[in-house]
């Protein structure tokens, strides 16, 4: 209870010790006492029961970890920052604008200018209590591309960071080593074939780091054969980025369920290498060379397929990748699209085409399923194979040898009024933030429940963004 001013990160009070500040401090003391009593009581009550959600302990109660539980502030009391973290002034989001720190948010406008990472307490704009459960350097770390933050079901950050791609900055590995005892780092399949070396010849990923990634304490992966890659000590769960954040496509699909279907399929090229006629990093990842072969079959009179190749034209809309002549008039090539436009095409199509192999977390697959569209998917795909139940959520093909058969099946099943596929059912009963978030929370709680303090009310963990 004594070192309030040093653990409370309220710059206002540190800089100018004013009367309002003193009053706030007294209030904190009172809250702290109340919390300490609560924590003690709760600990007695919970001492026999299994510990699951650890109550949020406000910074004010920092002395009270005598109860046997680390409080968020005592845990990071004497923390040191990694030397490689940018020295520039830390910016906080005030909700609508940024400032160097929370006390700089209001600029004379009071509580209404104090949101985002900050909150109005007493008479001051201070670091939001929603951030009490993360290491003080958490937000400086997740500014780096490879590191992805995790929130709970209430949008509060938790002290878990997902490594979603090979290390990007030269000292990312040192940073990981520096913080790994204070923050739970786990890998997540998302980028290329991460954690495995990318077979993509255009990839810039460092091929010497696979060992490091495969030895993270935990991994959310998409492998068929995880035992062949991960050492036994690594805790794993079959889960990836594409399991989450499906509300938007699901809503879009519902709102556009009765749009006229004018295309058989949509293929998402990511951001194709149009200038080099779709040969390059993105085109390799989305297997465009196979698409060209497949189009010869698809556009033939036997199948007479119509479809959309997204991101198959340059941004200036002046150049498209070459496709077989017989496809002209049947296949639409678009520029890179924003999300709503992209969903708009899927809504007007009968199925989604996923010919790619080198893709550990094909977001488009679950977006399509959430919009109730079946998939025609390459069976060799690294991740996302788990979404495909033939006859139920789409069809697999292996290569050119069985492509015609699979294509025939999905065309016949989707061109009529009645479709046997139930893609949305799979998503609703297994994926999305509710299901996947709960599974991830249970996974973290089971293996690191003694290490992570979850905010009160946590029942799901969700990787933010895409
Ligand atoms: C192919 O489809 C177009 C409409 O997309 C139709 O006009 C044409 O008759 C079809 N051709 C064959 C051979 O079925
Ligand atoms: C594209 O798919 C074919 C058929 O499955 C496969 O043989 C080929 O290796 C794939 N190429 C790439 C670059 O993914």
XYZ file of C-alpha atoms and ligand atoms in Angstrom:
494
model
C 0.000 0.000 0.000
C 2.986 2.267 0.497
C 4.467 2.633 -2.927
C 1.358 3.903 -4.598
C 2.968 6.702 -6.488
C 5.680 4.514 -7.902
C 3.408 1.725 -9.071
C 0.487 3.836 -10.214
C 1.519 5.036 -13.552
C -0.247 8.340 -13.311
C 2.136 10.860 -14.788
C -0.060 13.720 -13.646
C 0.600 12.990 -10.029
C 4.255 12.260 -10.456
C 4.998 15.482 -12.165
C 2.933 17.925 -10.158
C 1.881 16.953 -6.673
C -1.305 18.988 -6.457
C -4.294 18.944 -4.093
C -6.600 17.087 -6.487
C -3.901 14.500 -6.792
C -3.672 14.070 -3.067
C -7.425 13.522 -2.940
C -7.153 10.939 -5.695
C -4.374 9.210 -3.836
C -6.492 9.082 -0.679
C -9.300 7.591 -2.689
C -6.947 5.002 -4.076
C -5.873 4.151 -0.562
C -9.482 3.537 0.393
C -10.116 1.461 -2.719
C -6.887 -0.380 -2.049
C -7.954 -1.305 1.470
C -11.307 -2.480 0.228
C -9.660 -4.551 -2.471
C -7.143 -6.045 -0.091
C -10.028 -7.139 2.124
C -11.819 -8.535 -0.878
C -8.764 -10.391 -2.081
C -8.146 -11.902 1.334
C -11.749 -12.957 1.637
C -11.817 -14.325 -1.852
C -8.624 -16.227 -1.295
C -10.065 -17.914 1.763
C -13.140 -18.823 -0.178
C -11.187 -20.103 -3.155
C -8.436 -21.868 -1.250
C -10.111 -25.237 -1.564
C -11.792 -24.666 -4.871
C -9.794 -24.949 -8.051
C -8.375 -21.640 -9.086
C -9.608 -20.563 -12.428
C -10.197 -16.896 -12.909
C -7.946 -14.888 -10.685
C -9.722 -11.716 -9.620
C -8.338 -8.574 -11.074
C -6.208 -6.909 -8.484
C -6.008 -3.215 -8.985
C -2.647 -1.570 -8.834
C -3.769 0.153 -5.666
C -3.658 -3.141 -3.846
C -0.074 -3.777 -4.810
C 1.040 -4.757 -1.318
C -1.568 -7.437 -1.077
C 0.167 -10.160 -2.989
C 0.736 -11.567 0.464
C -2.431 -13.431 -0.395
C -0.169 -15.670 -2.412
C -1.105 -14.437 -5.818
C 1.002 -12.162 -7.893
C -0.736 -8.869 -8.395
C -0.302 -7.243 -11.721
C 1.702 -4.371 -10.351
C 3.998 -6.256 -8.008
C 4.741 -8.664 -10.824
C 6.279 -5.886 -12.890
C 7.444 -3.700 -10.081
C 11.074 -3.458 -11.066
C 10.854 -4.237 -14.711
C 13.532 -3.249 -17.186
C 12.884 -2.490 -20.801
C 14.593 -4.220 -23.675
C 17.321 -1.894 -24.948
C 16.234 -2.357 -28.550
C 12.759 -0.942 -28.017
C 12.352 2.352 -29.781
C 13.241 5.195 -27.481
C 10.703 7.564 -28.979
C 7.985 8.938 -26.720
C 5.351 6.316 -26.058
C 2.109 7.295 -27.661
C -1.220 6.345 -26.182
C -4.578 6.250 -27.921
C -6.964 8.663 -26.212
C -9.875 7.399 -28.304
C -10.020 9.592 -31.388
C -6.583 11.116 -30.991
C -3.112 10.235 -29.754
C -0.981 11.808 -27.047
C 2.409 11.241 -25.466
C 0.768 9.921 -22.304
C -2.686 9.744 -20.731
C -2.392 12.963 -18.764
C -1.833 14.773 -22.063
C -5.080 13.471 -23.578
C -7.742 15.870 -22.250
C -6.069 19.147 -23.273
C -8.608 20.914 -21.106
C -11.611 18.956 -22.387
C -11.965 16.614 -19.420
C -13.326 13.081 -19.454
C -14.686 13.183 -22.999
C -11.139 13.402 -24.370
C -9.916 10.578 -22.176
C -10.743 7.176 -23.678
C -8.929 4.406 -25.517
C -5.854 3.324 -23.548
C -6.759 5.820 -20.840
C -9.656 6.438 -18.502
C -10.922 9.303 -16.396
C -10.575 8.526 -12.722
C -11.120 11.003 -9.946
C -10.054 14.143 -11.641
C -7.382 12.851 -13.941
C -6.824 10.981 -17.134
C -4.841 7.858 -16.259
C -3.799 4.570 -17.808
C -6.938 2.487 -18.283
C -7.569 -0.269 -15.783
C -8.170 -2.436 -18.843
C -4.401 -2.469 -19.245
C -3.617 -3.590 -15.700
C -3.048 -7.159 -16.748
C -0.306 -6.661 -19.278
C 3.391 -6.008 -18.932
C 4.162 -2.264 -19.071
C 6.091 -2.790 -22.331
C 3.336 -4.877 -23.955
C 2.227 -2.214 -26.420
C 5.744 -1.300 -27.415
C 6.373 -4.947 -28.274
C 3.239 -5.480 -30.328
C 4.106 -2.512 -32.496
C 6.511 -4.875 -34.201
C 4.956 -6.820 -37.052
C 5.718 -10.332 -35.798
C 4.031 -9.792 -32.430
C 0.272 -9.852 -32.132
C -1.738 -8.806 -29.068
C -4.499 -10.863 -27.485
C -7.683 -9.574 -25.895
C -10.391 -11.238 -23.850
C -14.149 -11.325 -24.494
C -14.473 -7.827 -22.992
C -11.785 -6.273 -25.142
C -9.242 -6.198 -22.305
C -5.651 -7.052 -23.134
C -4.123 -10.141 -21.539
C -0.455 -10.826 -20.956
C -0.104 -13.123 -23.943
C 1.568 -12.241 -27.233
C 1.287 -14.358 -30.349
C 4.195 -14.607 -32.747
C 2.446 -14.711 -36.086
C 5.290 -14.617 -38.562
C 9.006 -15.227 -38.731
C 10.929 -12.609 -36.825
C 10.907 -9.428 -38.809
C 13.187 -6.938 -37.073
C 16.794 -8.004 -36.648
C 16.586 -8.090 -32.842
C 13.120 -9.674 -32.493
C 14.676 -12.860 -31.221
C 16.615 -11.001 -28.514
C 13.445 -9.198 -27.555
C 11.620 -12.515 -27.226
C 14.417 -13.907 -25.032
C 14.340 -10.760 -22.902
C 10.618 -10.896 -22.105
C 9.770 -14.573 -22.314
C 9.649 -15.075 -18.532
C 7.310 -12.114 -18.029
C 4.954 -12.524 -20.968
C 3.569 -15.717 -22.460
C 4.687 -15.917 -26.081
C 3.067 -18.520 -28.303
C 3.294 -19.065 -32.022
C 0.287 -18.914 -34.315
C 0.013 -20.167 -37.881
C -0.781 -17.228 -40.036
C 2.000 -16.220 -42.381
C 3.325 -18.435 -45.205
C 4.051 -21.844 -43.694
C 5.087 -20.457 -40.308
C 6.594 -21.991 -38.122
C 8.101 -24.150 -40.849
C 10.513 -22.775 -43.407
C 8.690 -21.403 -46.390
C 9.091 -23.356 -49.610
C 8.308 -20.123 -51.468
C 11.406 -19.271 -53.542
C 10.492 -15.564 -53.369
C 10.251 -15.586 -49.574
C 12.541 -13.350 -47.549
C 12.056 -15.235 -44.303
C 15.198 -16.278 -42.518
C 15.548 -19.999 -42.947
C 17.788 -20.471 -39.897
C 15.193 -19.715 -37.289
C 12.791 -22.647 -37.566
C 14.278 -24.209 -34.417
C 13.405 -21.146 -32.350
C 9.784 -21.051 -33.506
C 9.284 -24.763 -32.997
C 10.417 -24.351 -29.393
C 8.018 -21.644 -28.262
C 6.248 -22.872 -25.102
C 2.954 -23.083 -26.987
C 1.770 -23.107 -30.557
C -1.554 -22.584 -32.307
C -0.891 -24.581 -35.450
C -2.576 -26.028 -38.511
C -0.494 -29.135 -39.089
C -1.735 -32.581 -39.912
C 1.374 -34.103 -38.307
C 2.452 -31.833 -35.418
C 4.395 -34.628 -33.696
C 6.791 -34.709 -36.594
C 7.736 -31.085 -36.113
C 7.297 -29.932 -32.523
C 9.373 -31.273 -29.608
C 7.257 -32.966 -26.946
C 7.478 -30.127 -24.438
C 5.655 -27.712 -26.737
C 1.956 -27.393 -25.896
C -0.080 -27.295 -29.075
C -3.591 -26.688 -30.190
C -5.064 -27.119 -33.663
C -6.106 -23.547 -34.202
C -5.161 -20.594 -36.351
C -5.861 -16.993 -37.161
C -8.590 -17.998 -39.600
C -10.645 -19.569 -36.765
C -11.362 -16.102 -35.374
C -13.125 -12.873 -36.211
C -15.868 -14.215 -38.474
C -18.738 -11.984 -37.369
C -18.308 -9.514 -40.205
C -18.423 -12.005 -43.099
C -21.230 -13.890 -41.390
C -23.329 -10.734 -41.120
C -22.465 -9.730 -44.663
C -23.460 -13.174 -45.903
C -26.775 -12.999 -44.078
C -27.572 -9.557 -45.479
C -26.678 -10.633 -49.008
C -28.015 -14.179 -48.893
C -30.486 -13.477 -51.687
C -28.171 -11.610 -54.038
C -28.392 -13.012 -57.551
C -25.691 -15.626 -58.132
C -23.902 -14.601 -61.283
C -20.576 -16.374 -60.795
C -19.684 -19.940 -60.047
C -16.585 -19.089 -58.040
C -14.380 -16.433 -56.490
C -10.620 -16.839 -56.148
C -8.669 -14.461 -53.931
C -5.185 -13.725 -55.171
C -4.079 -11.877 -52.063
C -2.097 -9.162 -53.750
C -0.915 -10.755 -56.978
C 2.340 -9.902 -58.702
C 0.620 -8.406 -61.708
C 3.631 -6.544 -63.070
C 5.454 -9.835 -63.524
C 2.352 -11.524 -64.982
C 1.444 -13.237 -61.718
C 4.793 -14.821 -61.040
C 6.221 -13.907 -57.638
C 5.729 -14.183 -53.903
C 1.956 -13.736 -53.654
C 1.236 -15.636 -56.849
C 3.272 -18.565 -55.576
C 1.404 -18.527 -52.257
C -1.944 -18.578 -54.051
C -0.757 -21.128 -56.617
C -1.642 -19.039 -59.626
C 0.294 -21.331 -61.957
C -2.217 -24.045 -61.108
C -5.117 -21.623 -61.575
C -3.963 -21.047 -65.172
C -4.027 -24.789 -65.826
C -7.356 -25.205 -64.098
C -8.880 -22.352 -66.092
C -8.289 -24.255 -69.340
C -10.620 -26.904 -67.965
C -13.056 -24.592 -66.219
C -13.647 -22.337 -69.222
C -14.058 -25.238 -71.648
C -17.574 -25.779 -73.042
C -17.857 -28.927 -70.936
C -17.889 -26.902 -67.717
C -18.535 -23.356 -68.923
C -17.578 -21.892 -65.558
C -17.945 -18.216 -64.703
C -15.798 -16.712 -62.003
C -13.886 -13.833 -60.480
C -10.125 -13.628 -59.993
C -9.622 -11.022 -57.279
C -6.456 -8.899 -57.223
C -5.524 -10.140 -60.682
C -5.110 -6.625 -62.094
C -2.724 -3.911 -61.007
C -3.943 -1.127 -58.762
C -4.066 1.382 -61.609
C -6.442 -1.009 -63.378
C -4.373 -0.920 -66.555
C -2.853 -4.386 -66.617
C -4.163 -7.875 -65.903
C -2.383 -11.199 -65.570
C -2.722 -13.337 -68.674
C -5.348 -16.071 -68.583
C -6.338 -18.599 -71.277
C -8.108 -17.077 -74.283
C -11.134 -19.313 -73.887
C -11.856 -17.606 -70.552
C -12.570 -14.228 -72.041
C -16.117 -13.184 -71.280
C -16.403 -15.816 -68.561
C -13.792 -14.781 -66.044
C -13.705 -11.347 -64.455
C -10.356 -10.055 -63.219
C -10.407 -7.329 -60.588
C -7.905 -5.025 -58.927
C -7.052 -5.454 -55.253
C -10.333 -4.956 -53.370
C -11.391 -3.602 -50.029
C -13.091 -6.073 -47.748
C -16.703 -5.136 -48.493
C -16.189 -5.230 -52.237
C -14.508 -8.595 -51.880
C -17.378 -9.960 -49.806
C -19.753 -8.492 -52.384
C -18.283 -10.760 -55.061
C -18.408 -13.803 -52.793
C -22.079 -13.074 -52.114
C -22.743 -13.245 -55.859
C -20.857 -16.513 -56.284
C -21.714 -20.129 -55.563
C -18.403 -21.279 -54.115
C -14.866 -20.204 -53.249
C -11.802 -21.621 -54.987
C -8.705 -22.370 -52.850
C -6.027 -23.951 -55.056
C -3.151 -22.862 -52.809
C -0.764 -25.130 -50.937
C 1.627 -22.761 -49.159
C -0.947 -21.218 -46.833
C -1.034 -22.097 -43.141
C -4.126 -20.068 -42.295
C -6.289 -19.278 -45.320
C -8.568 -16.565 -44.011
C -10.624 -16.656 -47.192
C -11.723 -20.204 -46.413
C -13.581 -19.343 -43.216
C -14.790 -16.047 -44.634
C -16.408 -18.014 -47.459
C -17.843 -20.609 -45.082
C -19.214 -17.877 -42.811
C -20.984 -16.476 -45.872
C -22.428 -19.955 -46.382
C -20.307 -20.727 -49.446
C -18.749 -24.149 -49.962
C -15.089 -24.464 -50.958
C -13.255 -26.205 -53.768
C -9.961 -26.773 -51.984
C -6.552 -28.230 -52.769
C -6.104 -31.263 -50.509
C -2.396 -30.446 -50.151
C -3.098 -27.118 -48.456
C -0.983 -26.639 -45.310
C -3.695 -25.155 -43.137
C -7.443 -24.890 -43.435
C -7.903 -28.527 -44.506
C -9.742 -29.054 -41.226
C -12.629 -26.893 -42.464
C -13.335 -29.125 -45.416
C -15.701 -32.034 -44.991
C -16.374 -33.354 -48.498
C -20.053 -33.190 -49.407
C -20.755 -30.967 -46.409
C -18.596 -27.883 -46.695
C -17.218 -28.381 -50.210
C -14.937 -30.662 -52.217
C -11.252 -31.503 -52.248
C -9.073 -32.080 -55.280
C -5.542 -33.335 -55.330
C -4.151 -32.138 -58.624
C -5.132 -32.104 -62.287
C -5.860 -35.831 -62.228
C -8.992 -35.467 -60.098
C -9.754 -31.802 -60.633
C -12.449 -32.431 -63.275
C -14.365 -34.823 -61.014
C -14.349 -32.456 -58.058
C -15.257 -29.518 -60.245
C -18.161 -31.434 -61.744
C -19.458 -32.327 -58.265
C -19.379 -28.825 -56.863
C -20.905 -27.336 -60.031
C -23.770 -29.837 -60.075
C -24.363 -29.369 -56.365
C -24.487 -25.580 -56.499
C -26.012 -24.624 -59.845
C -29.488 -25.839 -58.948
C -31.877 -24.503 -56.321
C -30.967 -26.997 -53.667
C -27.442 -27.387 -52.324
C -26.348 -30.267 -50.086
C -23.641 -28.101 -48.498
C -24.052 -26.542 -45.050
C -20.922 -24.396 -44.683
C -22.348 -21.895 -42.217
C -23.364 -24.677 -39.834
C -19.743 -25.731 -39.476
C -18.690 -22.188 -38.577
C -21.572 -21.625 -36.182
C -20.949 -24.755 -34.201
C -17.137 -24.769 -34.174
C -15.442 -21.492 -35.035
C -15.665 -17.747 -34.559
C -14.634 -15.857 -31.431
C -17.115 -17.554 -29.141
C -16.060 -21.148 -29.794
C -12.420 -20.626 -30.697
C -11.962 -17.952 -28.028
C -13.210 -20.298 -25.337
C -10.963 -23.102 -26.548
C -7.954 -20.816 -26.542
C -8.764 -19.561 -23.041
C -9.123 -23.115 -21.742
C -5.834 -24.045 -23.382
C -3.918 -21.141 -21.838
C -5.574 -21.639 -18.459
C -4.741 -25.324 -18.421
C -1.044 -24.865 -19.160
C -0.183 -21.405 -17.830
C -3.019 -20.657 -15.428
C -0.542 -20.088 -12.597
C 1.355 -17.511 -14.606
C -1.234 -15.353 -16.297
C -3.595 -13.091 -14.394
C -6.793 -12.808 -16.397
C -9.094 -9.824 -16.014
C -12.298 -10.604 -14.121
C -14.959 -11.948 -16.455
C -12.549 -13.531 -18.930
C -14.027 -16.536 -20.703
C -12.428 -16.242 -24.121
C -9.119 -15.143 -25.645
C -9.010 -13.608 -29.081
C -6.070 -12.658 -31.285
C -6.722 -9.107 -32.406
C -6.967 -8.016 -36.005
C -5.990 -10.257 -38.875
C -22.023 -20.968 -71.277
O -22.602 -19.991 -70.427
C -23.107 -18.866 -71.103
C -23.603 -17.889 -70.042
O -22.637 -17.721 -69.081
C -24.223 -19.278 -72.037
O -24.650 -18.163 -72.748
C -23.681 -20.337 -73.000
O -24.735 -20.843 -73.795
C -23.043 -21.479 -72.238
N -22.412 -22.410 -73.151
C -22.522 -23.732 -73.051
C -21.753 -24.535 -74.070
O -23.208 -24.265 -72.208
C -0.252 -25.986 -56.905
O -1.121 -27.109 -56.825
C -0.642 -28.263 -57.482
C -1.724 -29.316 -57.427
O -2.008 -29.690 -56.126
C 0.635 -28.725 -56.792
O 1.155 -29.857 -57.455
C 1.650 -27.593 -56.820
O 2.787 -27.961 -56.083
C 1.061 -26.339 -56.247
N 2.021 -25.272 -56.398
C 2.217 -24.341 -55.479
C 3.216 -23.322 -55.800
O 1.602 -24.294 -54.434
